[in-house]
Amino acid sequence: MISFSAYHSYRNLLIHLAPYFKVISLFFGILTLIIAIKPPRKFMKLSLVLTLISFAFLTASLILLGVFHNIIFSATYLSIPGLPEPLKLRVPLWIESAKIFFWTLLTVLIQLSFIIFNKNEEAIRITLIATSTMLITTGIFDPFSNPFPQLNQELNNLEAAIQSGLTPASIAYLMNFFYRAKYFYNSQYMWIHPPLLFLSYAFFVLAFPIQFYLLFKKDLNLVLENTSYVLIRSGYLFLTAGMLIGYPWAVEAWQGQSWWWSAKINVSITMWLLYTAYLHARLYIGRKFAGRFSLFLGIISFLLLIFTYLTTYLIPGVHSYA
Amino acid sequence: MHSWKAFQDKLNYWLVISTSIIFASVGSIFLYATLFIWYKLRLNPNWESSWQYLDYVSTMNIIASVPASILVILLIICLQRRSTAIYTASVYTGITLLIPLASLIAGYEKFAVAVITVGASIYQFALLIRLILKKEVLSEKRCKIEKAGSLILHIGYSLIIFSWVPLNGTKHEIPIFWLATIIVLLGTILSFYGSTIFKLYSQK
C-alpha cells in the first residue's frame, strides 16, 4: 500500500529549506562572479577553495534530494490485480525542478577539475563566469521550493485514485500510471540518457564564455581557443552518446506516435549538427576564416543548447512539460 | 607539383568548410521545423492529432532528405580524396554514387540509401585496413590513431543511417543501431583522444 505521510513530511521539510538553499547558492554564485571579474592576489587558491566549497554544498543538497527519492521509492508500492508486476517508483535526480541543479552540480565538478589540472589563470577566470551564472540560476530556480511538481501532482492523483476504490476510472488511471512509470521514471534509459546530456551541457557552458570572449578579440588566442575546443569535444562525446541512447528509448516508449519531428527532438538535432559543423570547421583553425567561422558556430550551438533546454517548457510535445 | 599540392590542400579545405555549411543548413531545417510546430500548436493545441501533422511529417521527411543526401555524397567524395590509389578510388566512388542515383530514379529510395551507406562503410573499412597495413591515408588528422578513429566513427554514422532508413521498422533495426552506436563512440574517442592515448602508450 502507498504510504504518503513520510513523503508529504519530507517534501514540506525540503520546502522549508528552500530559502537557505537559495541564499547560499546565490552567495556563492555572486562571490564567484566577483573573483572572476576582479581577481584578488591569491586568485588561484581562492578560486579552488570557493569552487570546492560550492561543490560540497551542492553535494550535500544532492544527498537531501537522494533521501527524498528513497522515501518515494520506499513509500510507493502498488500490487493491483491486472498489473503485470508490482509498481515501485525509482525517480531519478535529474527531472523537473532538479534539472538546473543537476546541471550546476556537474558544471561545478568540471570547473573544479579544470582549476586543479589546467592552471591557466585567464581560462579559469573566464570559465568561472559560467560557473557563477549556473550557481545564481540554481539559486533562483532551486530544486527545493516546489520539489518535482508534476510528479507530486501524479502522486496526489494516485492517492486519490486509490482512496476512491477500484472503480473503472481509478483502475484506468493506475494502469496508465504504471506504464508511465515503466517507460519513463523506471526506464533504464532514464538513468543514462539525461545524465549524459547534462554532463555534455556542463562542458558546453564552460566553453561558451571563452568562445564569446575570443570572438571580439582581434587576434585569436590559440591557447584559450584550444581550451574551449577541449571542453567542447568532451561535451560532444557525451552529447552524442546521450542522444544516440535516446533513440531506442523513444522507439520503445513512444510506439505508434510520430515523435521524430517533435520540437524537442528537432532542436536537439539542430544543436548536435551545429556542434558537428564547429568540429569540422575547427580542423582548419589556423586559417583566418575557418577560425572565426568555428567560433561563430560554437556560440550559435550554445545558444541552441539554451533553446533546447527551454523547449521542454515552451513547446508542447511528447518530450515536453509544456 | 607544388601547385597541384596547393590545389589539393585548397580543395580539401573548402570540402571541409562546405561540410560545415551543409551541417548548419540541415540544422536550420530542423530549427525551422521546431518553430513551425510551435506556431501551429499555439494556433491549435490539438494540431499533432490532426491529419495536417501527418502531412507535415511526410513533407519534412522529403525536405530533410535533400541536404542529408548531399552530406552522404560529400562524405563519399571526401573519402575518395583519402586514398592515394586515385584510379581505384574514383571508380569505386562513381559506382557508389551511380547505383543509388539509378535506384532513386527508379523509385527504390530505401535501396538507394542502403547502397550508399553500405558502400561508404565498405570504403572506410578498406581505408582502415590500408592504415593498419601502414599504407598512407590522407587526412586532416596527424596521428594514426586519430585517423583510424575518424574512419571508424564515420563507418558508425553510415550504419546508423542504414539502420534508420532501409531497416526502419524491421527486427534488425535496433541491434544494428546499437552496434553502430558503439562504433561511433569508439571512433569518436579515438579521433579526439588518439594522440593522448598514443603518448600514454609510448610512455609505458
Coordinates of C-alpha atoms in Angstrom, one line a residue:
Chain A
M1 CA 0.0 0.0 0.0
I2 CA 1.1 3.6 -0.6
S3 CA 2.1 5.5 2.5
F4 CA 2.2 9.2 1.7
S5 CA 2.7 10.7 5.2
A6 CA 6.5 10.3 5.1
Y7 CA 6.5 11.6 1.5
H8 CA 4.5 14.7 2.4
S9 CA 6.5 15.4 5.6
Y10 CA 9.9 15.3 3.8
R11 CA 8.6 17.3 0.9
N12 CA 7.5 20.0 3.4
L13 CA 10.9 19.9 5.0
L14 CA 12.6 20.5 1.6
I15 CA 10.3 23.4 1.0
H16 CA 11.3 24.9 4.4
L17 CA 15.0 24.5 3.5
A18 CA 14.5 26.3 0.1
P19 CA 15.2 29.8 1.3
Y20 CA 18.5 28.7 2.9
F21 CA 19.5 26.9 -0.3
K22 CA 18.6 30.0 -2.4
V23 CA 20.7 32.3 -0.2
I24 CA 23.7 30.1 -0.1
S25 CA 23.7 29.3 -3.8
L26 CA 23.2 33.0 -4.7
F27 CA 26.0 34.0 -2.3
F28 CA 28.5 31.5 -3.8
G29 CA 27.4 32.5 -7.3
I30 CA 27.9 36.2 -6.7
L31 CA 31.2 35.7 -4.9
T32 CA 32.5 33.5 -7.7
L33 CA 31.5 36.2 -10.2
I34 CA 33.3 38.9 -8.2
I35 CA 36.6 37.0 -8.0
A36 CA 36.3 36.1 -11.8
I37 CA 35.8 39.8 -12.8
K38 CA 38.2 41.3 -10.2
P39 CA 40.7 38.6 -9.4
P40 CA 42.3 39.1 -5.9
R41 CA 46.0 38.5 -5.2
K42 CA 45.8 34.7 -4.5
F43 CA 43.2 34.1 -7.2
M44 CA 44.1 30.5 -8.0
K45 CA 44.0 29.4 -4.4
L46 CA 40.8 31.3 -3.7
S47 CA 39.0 30.0 -6.8
L48 CA 39.9 26.4 -5.8
V49 CA 38.7 26.8 -2.3
L50 CA 35.5 28.6 -3.3
T51 CA 34.7 26.0 -6.0
L52 CA 35.4 23.2 -3.6
I53 CA 33.0 24.7 -1.0
S54 CA 30.4 25.2 -3.7
F55 CA 30.7 21.6 -4.8
A56 CA 30.5 20.4 -1.2
F57 CA 27.3 22.5 -0.7
L58 CA 25.7 21.1 -3.9
T59 CA 26.7 17.6 -2.9
A60 CA 25.0 18.0 0.5
S61 CA 21.9 19.2 -1.3
L62 CA 22.1 16.3 -3.6
I63 CA 22.1 13.9 -0.6
L64 CA 19.0 15.6 0.7
L65 CA 17.3 15.1 -2.6
G66 CA 18.6 11.5 -2.7
V67 CA 16.9 10.9 0.7
F68 CA 13.6 12.3 -0.8
H69 CA 13.9 9.9 -3.7
N70 CA 14.5 7.0 -1.4
I71 CA 11.4 7.9 0.6
I72 CA 9.3 7.9 -2.7
F73 CA 10.8 4.5 -3.5
S74 CA 10.0 3.1 -0.1
A75 CA 6.6 4.6 0.2
T76 CA 5.1 3.8 -3.2
Y77 CA 4.3 0.1 -3.6
L78 CA 1.4 -1.0 -5.7
S79 CA 0.2 -4.5 -6.2
I80 CA -3.1 -4.3 -8.1
P81 CA -4.9 -7.2 -9.9
G82 CA -4.3 -6.7 -13.6
L83 CA -0.9 -5.1 -13.3
P84 CA 1.8 -7.4 -14.8
E85 CA 4.2 -6.7 -11.9
P86 CA 4.1 -4.6 -8.7
L87 CA 5.0 -0.9 -9.1
K88 CA 7.8 0.8 -7.3
L89 CA 8.8 4.3 -8.3
R90 CA 12.5 4.9 -8.9
V91 CA 12.5 8.6 -9.5
P92 CA 15.8 9.9 -10.9
L93 CA 17.6 13.0 -9.6
W94 CA 17.6 15.0 -12.9
I95 CA 14.0 15.7 -13.7
E96 CA 11.6 18.7 -13.4
S97 CA 12.8 21.2 -10.8
A98 CA 16.1 19.4 -10.2
K99 CA 17.3 19.7 -13.8
I100 CA 19.1 23.1 -13.4
F101 CA 20.5 22.0 -10.0
F102 CA 22.0 18.8 -11.5
W103 CA 23.5 20.7 -14.4
T104 CA 25.0 23.2 -12.0
L105 CA 26.5 20.4 -9.8
L106 CA 28.2 18.8 -12.9
T107 CA 29.4 22.3 -14.0
V108 CA 31.0 22.9 -10.6
L109 CA 32.6 19.5 -10.6
I110 CA 34.2 20.0 -14.1
Q111 CA 35.2 23.6 -13.0
L112 CA 36.9 22.1 -10.0
S113 CA 38.8 19.6 -12.2
F114 CA 39.7 22.4 -14.6
I115 CA 41.2 24.5 -11.8
I116 CA 43.2 21.5 -10.5
F117 CA 44.6 20.4 -13.8
N118 CA 44.6 23.4 -16.1
K119 CA 46.4 26.2 -14.2
N120 CA 45.7 28.8 -17.0
E121 CA 44.5 31.7 -14.9
E122 CA 42.9 33.6 -17.8
A123 CA 40.9 30.5 -18.8
I124 CA 39.8 29.8 -15.2
R125 CA 38.7 33.4 -14.8
I126 CA 36.5 33.2 -17.9
T127 CA 35.0 29.7 -17.1
L128 CA 34.2 30.9 -13.5
I129 CA 31.8 33.4 -15.1
A130 CA 29.9 30.4 -16.5
T131 CA 30.0 28.6 -13.1
S132 CA 28.8 31.7 -11.2
T133 CA 25.9 32.1 -13.7
M134 CA 24.9 28.5 -13.1
L135 CA 25.1 28.9 -9.3
I136 CA 23.0 32.1 -9.5
T137 CA 20.5 30.4 -11.8
T138 CA 20.1 27.4 -9.5
G139 CA 19.7 29.8 -6.6
I140 CA 16.7 31.4 -8.5
F141 CA 15.3 28.1 -9.8
D142 CA 16.1 25.9 -6.9
P143 CA 15.0 22.3 -6.5
F144 CA 13.5 22.7 -3.0
S145 CA 10.8 25.4 -3.3
N146 CA 8.5 23.1 -5.2
P147 CA 10.1 19.6 -5.4
F148 CA 9.0 17.8 -8.6
P149 CA 5.7 19.5 -9.1
Q150 CA 4.5 17.2 -11.9
L151 CA 5.4 14.0 -10.0
N152 CA 3.8 15.5 -6.9
Q153 CA 0.6 16.0 -8.9
E154 CA 0.7 12.5 -10.2
L155 CA 1.3 11.0 -6.7
N156 CA -1.6 13.1 -5.4
N157 CA -3.8 11.8 -8.3
L158 CA -2.6 8.3 -7.5
E159 CA -3.5 8.7 -3.8
A160 CA -7.0 10.0 -4.8
A161 CA -7.5 7.1 -7.3
I162 CA -6.6 4.5 -4.6
Q163 CA -8.8 6.2 -2.0
S164 CA -11.8 6.2 -4.4
G165 CA -11.6 2.4 -4.5
L166 CA -11.2 0.1 -7.5
T167 CA -13.6 1.9 -9.8
P168 CA -13.1 1.6 -13.6
A169 CA -11.8 5.2 -13.7
S170 CA -9.3 4.6 -10.9
I171 CA -8.1 1.3 -12.4
A172 CA -7.7 3.1 -15.8
Y173 CA -5.6 5.8 -14.0
L174 CA -3.5 3.2 -12.2
M175 CA -2.8 1.2 -15.4
N176 CA -1.8 4.5 -17.2
F177 CA 0.4 5.5 -14.3
F178 CA 2.0 2.0 -14.3
Y179 CA 3.1 2.2 -17.9
R180 CA 4.2 5.8 -17.5
A181 CA 6.4 4.7 -14.6
K182 CA 7.7 1.7 -16.6
Y183 CA 8.7 3.7 -19.7
F184 CA 9.6 7.0 -18.1
Y185 CA 10.6 7.1 -14.4
N186 CA 11.8 3.5 -14.1
S187 CA 13.2 3.0 -17.5
Q188 CA 16.9 2.1 -17.5
Y189 CA 17.4 4.7 -20.2
M190 CA 16.3 7.4 -17.8
W191 CA 19.4 6.6 -15.8
I192 CA 21.7 7.0 -18.8
H193 CA 20.3 9.4 -21.4
P194 CA 19.6 12.6 -19.2
P195 CA 22.8 12.4 -17.1
L196 CA 25.0 12.1 -20.2
L197 CA 23.2 15.1 -21.7
F198 CA 23.6 17.2 -18.6
L199 CA 27.3 16.3 -18.4
S200 CA 27.7 17.5 -22.0
Y201 CA 25.8 20.7 -21.2
A202 CA 28.2 21.3 -18.3
F203 CA 31.2 21.1 -20.6
F204 CA 29.5 23.4 -23.2
V205 CA 28.5 26.0 -20.7
L206 CA 32.1 26.3 -19.6
A207 CA 33.4 26.6 -23.2
F208 CA 30.8 29.3 -24.2
P209 CA 32.3 32.3 -22.3
I210 CA 35.8 31.6 -23.7
Q211 CA 34.4 31.5 -27.3
F212 CA 32.3 34.6 -26.7
Y213 CA 35.4 36.4 -25.4
L214 CA 37.5 35.3 -28.3
L215 CA 35.0 36.4 -31.0
F216 CA 35.6 40.0 -30.1
K217 CA 39.4 39.7 -29.9
K218 CA 41.4 40.9 -32.9
D219 CA 43.9 38.1 -32.7
L220 CA 42.8 34.6 -31.9
N221 CA 44.4 33.4 -28.7
L222 CA 45.2 29.8 -29.6
V223 CA 45.8 28.7 -26.0
L224 CA 42.3 29.9 -25.0
E225 CA 40.8 28.6 -28.2
N226 CA 42.3 25.2 -27.6
T227 CA 40.9 25.2 -24.1
S228 CA 37.4 25.8 -25.4
Y229 CA 37.9 23.1 -28.0
V230 CA 39.0 20.6 -25.4
L231 CA 35.8 21.4 -23.4
I232 CA 33.5 21.2 -26.4
R233 CA 34.9 17.9 -27.7
S234 CA 34.4 16.3 -24.3
G235 CA 30.9 17.7 -24.3
Y236 CA 30.3 16.5 -27.8
L237 CA 31.3 12.9 -26.9
F238 CA 28.7 12.8 -24.1
L239 CA 26.1 14.7 -26.2
T240 CA 26.4 12.1 -29.0
A241 CA 26.3 9.2 -26.6
G242 CA 23.3 10.6 -24.8
M243 CA 21.3 11.5 -27.9
L244 CA 22.0 8.1 -29.6
I245 CA 20.9 6.2 -26.4
G246 CA 17.7 8.3 -26.5
Y247 CA 16.7 6.7 -29.8
P248 CA 15.9 3.1 -28.7
W249 CA 14.2 4.6 -25.6
A250 CA 12.0 6.7 -27.9
V251 CA 11.2 3.7 -30.1
E252 CA 10.2 1.7 -27.0
A253 CA 8.3 4.4 -25.1
W254 CA 6.6 6.2 -28.0
Q255 CA 5.4 3.3 -30.1
G256 CA 2.8 4.3 -32.6
Q257 CA 3.5 8.0 -32.1
S258 CA 5.1 10.3 -34.6
W259 CA 7.8 11.5 -32.3
W260 CA 10.6 12.0 -34.8
W261 CA 9.6 15.5 -35.8
S262 CA 8.6 16.8 -32.4
A263 CA 10.0 20.1 -31.3
K264 CA 12.5 19.0 -28.7
I265 CA 13.9 16.3 -30.9
N266 CA 14.3 18.7 -33.8
V267 CA 16.1 21.4 -31.9
S268 CA 18.4 18.9 -30.1
I269 CA 19.4 17.5 -33.5
T270 CA 20.0 21.1 -34.7
M271 CA 22.3 21.7 -31.7
W272 CA 24.2 18.5 -32.4
L273 CA 24.5 19.4 -36.1
L274 CA 25.9 22.8 -35.3
Y275 CA 28.4 21.4 -32.9
T276 CA 29.4 18.9 -35.6
A277 CA 29.8 21.8 -38.0
Y278 CA 32.0 23.5 -35.4
L279 CA 34.3 20.4 -35.1
H280 CA 34.7 20.2 -38.8
A281 CA 35.4 23.9 -39.3
R282 CA 37.9 23.7 -36.5
L283 CA 40.1 21.3 -38.4
Y284 CA 41.4 24.3 -40.2
I285 CA 41.7 26.6 -37.1
G286 CA 45.0 28.1 -38.4
R287 CA 43.2 29.7 -41.3
K288 CA 41.5 33.1 -40.6
F289 CA 38.0 32.4 -42.0
A290 CA 37.8 28.9 -40.5
G291 CA 39.0 30.2 -37.1
R292 CA 36.3 32.9 -36.9
F293 CA 33.7 30.7 -38.5
S294 CA 34.3 27.9 -36.0
L295 CA 34.0 30.4 -33.1
F296 CA 30.7 31.7 -34.5
L297 CA 29.4 28.1 -34.9
G298 CA 30.4 27.3 -31.3
I299 CA 28.5 30.3 -30.0
I300 CA 25.4 29.6 -32.1
S301 CA 25.5 25.9 -30.9
F302 CA 25.4 27.0 -27.3
L303 CA 22.5 29.4 -27.9
L304 CA 20.7 26.5 -29.5
L305 CA 21.5 24.4 -26.4
I306 CA 19.7 27.0 -24.2
F307 CA 16.8 26.9 -26.6
T308 CA 16.8 23.1 -26.5
Y309 CA 16.6 23.2 -22.7
L310 CA 13.8 25.8 -22.8
T311 CA 11.8 23.9 -25.4
T312 CA 10.7 21.4 -22.8
Y313 CA 8.8 24.3 -21.1
L314 CA 7.8 26.3 -24.1
I315 CA 6.6 23.9 -26.8
P316 CA 4.2 21.0 -26.1
G317 CA 5.1 17.6 -27.3
V318 CA 5.9 14.0 -26.3
H319 CA 9.3 15.2 -24.9
S320 CA 7.8 18.2 -23.0
Y321 CA 6.3 19.5 -19.8
A322 CA 4.6 22.4 -21.7
Chain B
M1 CA 53.9 19.5 -58.4
H2 CA 53.8 22.3 -55.8
S3 CA 50.8 24.0 -57.4
W4 CA 48.9 20.6 -57.6
K5 CA 49.5 20.0 -53.9
A6 CA 48.4 23.6 -53.2
F7 CA 45.2 22.9 -55.2
Q8 CA 44.6 19.7 -53.3
D9 CA 45.0 21.5 -50.0
K10 CA 42.6 24.2 -51.0
L11 CA 40.1 21.7 -52.3
N12 CA 40.2 19.7 -49.0
Y13 CA 39.8 23.0 -47.1
W14 CA 36.7 24.0 -49.0
L15 CA 35.3 20.5 -48.8
V16 CA 35.5 20.6 -45.0
I17 CA 34.0 24.1 -44.9
S18 CA 31.2 23.0 -47.3
T19 CA 30.5 20.1 -45.0
S20 CA 30.2 22.5 -42.0
I21 CA 27.9 24.8 -44.0
I22 CA 25.7 21.8 -45.0
F23 CA 25.6 20.6 -41.4
A24 CA 24.4 24.1 -40.4
S25 CA 21.9 24.1 -43.3
V26 CA 20.4 20.8 -42.2
G27 CA 20.3 22.1 -38.7
S28 CA 18.4 25.2 -39.9
I29 CA 15.8 22.9 -41.4
F30 CA 15.3 21.2 -38.1
L31 CA 15.1 24.5 -36.3
Y32 CA 12.5 25.7 -38.8
A33 CA 10.5 22.6 -38.1
T34 CA 10.7 23.4 -34.3
L35 CA 9.5 27.0 -34.8
F36 CA 6.8 25.8 -37.3
I37 CA 5.4 23.3 -34.7
W38 CA 5.5 26.0 -32.0
Y39 CA 3.4 28.3 -34.2
K40 CA 0.9 25.6 -35.2
L41 CA 0.4 24.4 -31.6
R42 CA -0.2 28.0 -30.5
L43 CA -2.9 28.3 -33.1
N44 CA -4.4 24.8 -32.4
P45 CA -3.2 22.8 -29.3
N46 CA -4.6 19.6 -30.9
W47 CA -2.7 20.1 -34.1
E48 CA -0.5 17.0 -33.5
S49 CA -3.6 14.8 -33.6
S50 CA -4.8 16.2 -36.9
W51 CA -4.1 15.0 -40.5
Q52 CA -2.1 18.1 -41.1
Y53 CA 0.5 16.9 -38.7
L54 CA 0.9 13.7 -40.8
D55 CA 1.2 15.9 -43.8
Y56 CA 3.9 17.9 -42.1
V57 CA 5.8 14.8 -41.1
S58 CA 5.9 13.5 -44.7
T59 CA 6.8 16.9 -46.1
M60 CA 9.7 17.3 -43.6
N61 CA 10.9 13.8 -44.5
I62 CA 11.2 14.9 -48.1
I63 CA 12.7 18.3 -47.3
A64 CA 15.3 16.9 -44.9
S65 CA 16.3 14.1 -47.3
V66 CA 17.9 16.6 -49.8
P67 CA 20.7 18.0 -47.6
A68 CA 21.1 14.7 -45.8
S69 CA 21.7 13.1 -49.2
I70 CA 24.2 15.9 -50.1
L71 CA 26.0 15.2 -46.9
V72 CA 26.4 11.5 -47.6
I73 CA 27.5 12.3 -51.2
L74 CA 30.0 14.8 -49.8
L75 CA 31.3 12.0 -47.4
I76 CA 31.9 9.7 -50.3
I77 CA 33.7 12.5 -52.2
C78 CA 35.8 13.3 -49.2
L79 CA 36.6 9.6 -48.7
Q80 CA 37.7 9.4 -52.3
R81 CA 40.3 12.0 -51.5
R82 CA 41.7 10.0 -48.6
S83 CA 43.1 7.3 -50.8
T84 CA 46.3 7.6 -52.8
A85 CA 45.0 4.9 -55.2
I86 CA 43.3 7.6 -57.2
Y87 CA 42.0 5.5 -60.1
T88 CA 40.5 2.7 -57.9
A89 CA 39.0 5.2 -55.6
S90 CA 37.4 7.2 -58.4
V91 CA 35.9 4.1 -60.0
Y92 CA 34.5 3.0 -56.6
T93 CA 33.1 6.4 -55.9
G94 CA 31.5 6.5 -59.3
I95 CA 29.8 3.1 -58.7
T96 CA 28.7 4.1 -55.2
L97 CA 27.0 7.2 -56.5
L98 CA 25.6 6.0 -59.8
I99 CA 23.8 2.9 -58.5
P100 CA 21.8 4.9 -55.8
L101 CA 21.1 7.6 -58.3
A102 CA 19.6 5.0 -60.7
S103 CA 17.7 3.4 -57.8
L104 CA 16.2 6.8 -56.8
I105 CA 15.1 7.5 -60.3
A106 CA 13.5 4.0 -60.4
G107 CA 11.7 4.7 -57.2
Y108 CA 13.7 2.4 -54.9
E109 CA 14.7 5.0 -52.2
K110 CA 15.5 2.6 -49.4
F111 CA 17.7 0.5 -51.7
A112 CA 19.5 3.7 -52.8
V113 CA 20.1 4.6 -49.2
A114 CA 21.3 1.0 -48.4
V115 CA 23.8 1.1 -51.3
I116 CA 25.2 4.5 -50.4
T117 CA 25.6 3.8 -46.7
V118 CA 26.9 0.3 -47.1
G119 CA 29.2 1.5 -49.9
A120 CA 30.5 4.3 -47.7
S121 CA 31.1 1.8 -44.8
I122 CA 33.0 -0.6 -47.0
Y123 CA 35.1 2.2 -48.4
Q124 CA 36.0 3.5 -45.0
F125 CA 36.7 0.0 -43.8
A126 CA 39.1 -0.5 -46.7
L127 CA 40.9 2.7 -45.8
L128 CA 41.1 1.5 -42.2
I129 CA 42.8 -1.7 -43.4
R130 CA 45.2 0.4 -45.5
L131 CA 46.1 2.4 -42.4
I132 CA 46.7 -0.8 -40.3
L133 CA 48.9 -2.1 -43.1
K134 CA 50.9 1.1 -42.8
K135 CA 49.9 2.5 -46.1
E136 CA 49.2 6.2 -46.5
V137 CA 45.7 7.6 -45.8
L138 CA 45.3 11.3 -46.4
S139 CA 43.6 13.1 -43.6
E140 CA 43.4 16.4 -41.7
K141 CA 44.4 14.4 -38.6
R142 CA 48.1 13.8 -38.0
C143 CA 48.1 11.0 -35.5
K144 CA 47.4 7.5 -37.0
I145 CA 45.1 6.6 -34.1
E146 CA 43.1 9.7 -34.7
K147 CA 42.9 9.0 -38.4
A148 CA 41.6 5.5 -37.6
G149 CA 39.2 7.0 -35.1
S150 CA 37.8 9.3 -37.8
L151 CA 37.3 6.5 -40.2
I152 CA 35.6 4.3 -37.5
L153 CA 33.2 7.0 -36.4
H154 CA 32.1 7.7 -40.0
I155 CA 31.5 4.0 -40.5
G156 CA 29.3 4.1 -37.4
Y157 CA 27.3 7.1 -38.8
S158 CA 26.9 5.4 -42.1
L159 CA 25.5 2.3 -40.3
I160 CA 23.2 4.5 -38.2
I161 CA 21.6 5.9 -41.4
F162 CA 21.4 2.3 -42.7
S163 CA 19.5 1.2 -39.6
W164 CA 17.2 4.2 -39.7
V165 CA 16.2 4.0 -43.4
P166 CA 16.4 0.6 -45.1
L167 CA 16.0 -1.3 -41.8
N168 CA 13.4 1.0 -40.3
G169 CA 10.6 -1.0 -38.6
T170 CA 12.4 -4.3 -39.0
K171 CA 13.7 -6.6 -36.2
H172 CA 17.3 -5.8 -37.2
E173 CA 16.9 -2.0 -36.8
I174 CA 17.7 -1.7 -33.1
P175 CA 20.5 -4.3 -33.0
I176 CA 22.3 -2.7 -35.9
F177 CA 21.7 0.7 -34.4
W178 CA 23.3 -0.4 -31.1
L179 CA 26.3 -1.8 -33.0
A180 CA 26.6 1.4 -34.9
T181 CA 26.4 3.5 -31.7
I182 CA 29.2 1.5 -30.2
I183 CA 31.3 2.1 -33.3
V184 CA 30.5 5.8 -33.4
L185 CA 31.5 6.2 -29.7
L186 CA 34.7 4.2 -30.1
G187 CA 35.7 6.1 -33.2
T188 CA 34.9 9.5 -31.5
I189 CA 37.1 8.6 -28.5
L190 CA 40.0 7.5 -30.8
S191 CA 39.6 10.6 -33.0
F192 CA 39.5 13.0 -30.1
Y193 CA 42.0 11.4 -27.8
G194 CA 44.2 9.4 -30.1
S195 CA 47.3 11.4 -29.6
T196 CA 46.8 11.3 -25.8
I197 CA 46.3 7.6 -25.9
F198 CA 49.5 7.3 -28.1
K199 CA 51.5 9.4 -25.6
L200 CA 50.4 7.3 -22.6
Y201 CA 51.1 4.1 -24.5
S202 CA 54.6 5.3 -25.6
Q203 CA 55.4 6.3 -22.0
K204 CA 54.9 2.7 -20.9

